[in-house]
Amino acid sequence: MENCIFCKIVAGVIPSPRLYEDDKMIVIRDIEPKAKLHYLCIPKTHFALLSEMDAERAEIVKHCFSVIPTLEKTLGLEEGYRVIINQGENGGQTVHHLHIHLLGGEKLADF
Ligand code: 5GP
Ligand code: ZN
């Protein structure tokens, strides 16, 4: 998608070191970390909302959630972490390309 910052990162137009990459997703560090460790798991396919799910997108999201646990040690998240997907205006979504936040590296505040 034109003008989508995460599509540009996926395409390499905006450089961002990849901590993990496969054919369906990348993992990068969040540019404004909200915890000691803050990663973004970004599907390579552009869609904004869970409500736009179809079978193909569901496979991609399933893949992301299958891979994330295998990266816990590499990412320093063995002691636990928080998974967040912000959705829409009320959810505070600022980048309209679905992504999964992984926050950890410290004891996170209750919310
Ligand atoms: P959202 O608010 O949409 O759930 O999350 C978007 C996240 O993307 C924010 O935490 C923001 O800091 C991060 N972000 C925005 N632009 C960039 C960028 O160019 N590079 C990286 N690594 N993260 C970004
Ligand atoms: Zn996009």
XYZ file of C-alpha atoms and ligand atoms in Angstrom:
136
model
C 0.000 0.000 0.000
C 1.237 3.448 -0.894
C 1.873 5.680 2.096
C 1.869 2.807 4.575
C 4.973 3.067 6.715
C 4.993 -0.646 7.565
C 4.631 -1.631 3.900
C 7.642 0.592 3.245
C 9.592 -1.098 6.045
C 8.601 -4.543 4.743
C 9.685 -3.527 1.221
C 12.986 -2.139 2.561
C 12.205 1.373 1.290
C 12.515 2.554 4.892
C 15.456 0.724 6.460
C 14.750 -1.029 9.744
C 16.889 -3.857 11.101
C 14.978 -7.136 11.116
C 15.417 -9.348 14.144
C 13.454 -12.067 12.383
C 12.069 -12.483 8.896
C 10.307 -15.173 6.946
C 7.998 -15.189 3.942
C 4.996 -13.937 5.960
C 6.307 -11.575 8.674
C 9.102 -9.488 10.075
C 10.032 -8.527 13.628
C 11.589 -5.118 14.271
C 12.187 -2.901 17.287
C 9.578 -0.220 17.926
C 11.066 3.203 17.214
C 9.483 4.636 20.402
C 9.737 1.809 22.910
C 7.033 1.740 25.625
C 8.948 -0.875 27.639
C 12.582 -1.899 28.067
C 12.054 -4.264 25.142
C 9.411 -3.392 22.579
C 9.115 -5.263 19.304
C 6.658 -5.176 16.439
C 5.661 -8.315 14.578
C 4.489 -7.076 11.188
C 2.777 -9.324 8.629
C 4.119 -8.708 5.122
C 0.551 -8.483 3.792
C -1.207 -5.151 4.229
C -4.478 -5.043 6.102
C -5.421 -2.810 8.999
C -7.967 -4.500 11.215
C -8.853 -7.904 12.610
C -12.347 -7.222 11.281
C -10.863 -7.445 7.758
C -9.935 -11.059 8.404
C -10.354 -13.689 5.711
C -8.993 -17.218 5.476
C -5.654 -16.141 3.985
C -5.141 -13.376 6.533
C -6.154 -15.714 9.350
C -3.368 -18.068 8.228
C -0.899 -15.177 8.365
C -1.977 -14.120 11.855
C -1.877 -17.755 12.979
C 1.622 -18.008 11.572
C 2.715 -14.909 13.523
C 1.374 -16.363 16.760
C 3.078 -19.692 16.014
C 6.449 -18.051 15.418
C 6.420 -15.505 18.271
C 6.898 -18.124 21.038
C 9.887 -19.585 19.181
C 11.577 -16.163 19.343
C 11.183 -15.584 23.084
C 14.786 -16.478 23.907
C 16.295 -14.597 20.953
C 14.310 -11.477 21.828
C 15.043 -11.651 25.576
C 11.414 -12.279 26.485
C 11.859 -15.537 28.439
C 10.608 -13.960 31.669
C 7.311 -13.046 30.076
C 5.888 -10.337 27.897
C 2.719 -8.591 26.849
C 1.086 -8.984 23.447
C -0.998 -6.084 22.180
C -2.856 -5.445 18.942
C -4.282 -1.932 18.885
C -7.432 -1.643 16.812
C -8.864 1.548 15.403
C -9.374 4.948 16.916
C -10.394 3.906 20.429
C -7.665 1.270 20.519
C -5.030 3.895 19.791
C -3.944 2.416 16.462
C -1.689 4.890 14.692
C -0.321 2.705 11.893
C -3.119 1.145 9.878
C -1.272 -2.013 8.961
C -2.012 -4.794 11.422
C 0.879 -5.463 13.786
C 1.496 -7.233 17.044
C 3.321 -5.407 19.836
C 5.578 -7.494 22.071
C 6.522 -5.690 25.288
C 8.859 -7.042 27.937
C 12.346 -6.983 29.386
C 10.935 -5.739 32.700
C 7.910 -6.167 34.964
C 5.166 -4.263 33.195
C 2.625 -2.136 35.032
C -0.876 -3.588 35.456
C -3.437 -2.165 33.128
P 0.016 1.424 16.943
O -0.121 2.690 17.744
O -0.514 1.603 15.551
O -0.519 0.192 17.616
O 1.558 1.158 16.860
C 2.391 1.750 15.926
C 3.775 1.638 16.475
O 4.685 1.800 15.415
C 4.120 2.693 17.530
O 4.477 2.054 18.744
C 5.267 3.461 16.896
O 6.241 3.838 17.837
C 5.805 2.483 15.873
N 6.415 3.082 14.696
C 5.888 4.093 13.944
N 6.704 4.376 12.925
C 7.774 3.532 13.030
C 8.958 3.358 12.253
O 9.208 4.037 11.247
N 9.821 2.392 12.662
C 9.561 1.612 13.754
N 10.491 0.694 14.061
N 8.457 1.755 14.508
C 7.578 2.705 14.151
Zn 0.898 -1.613 4.968
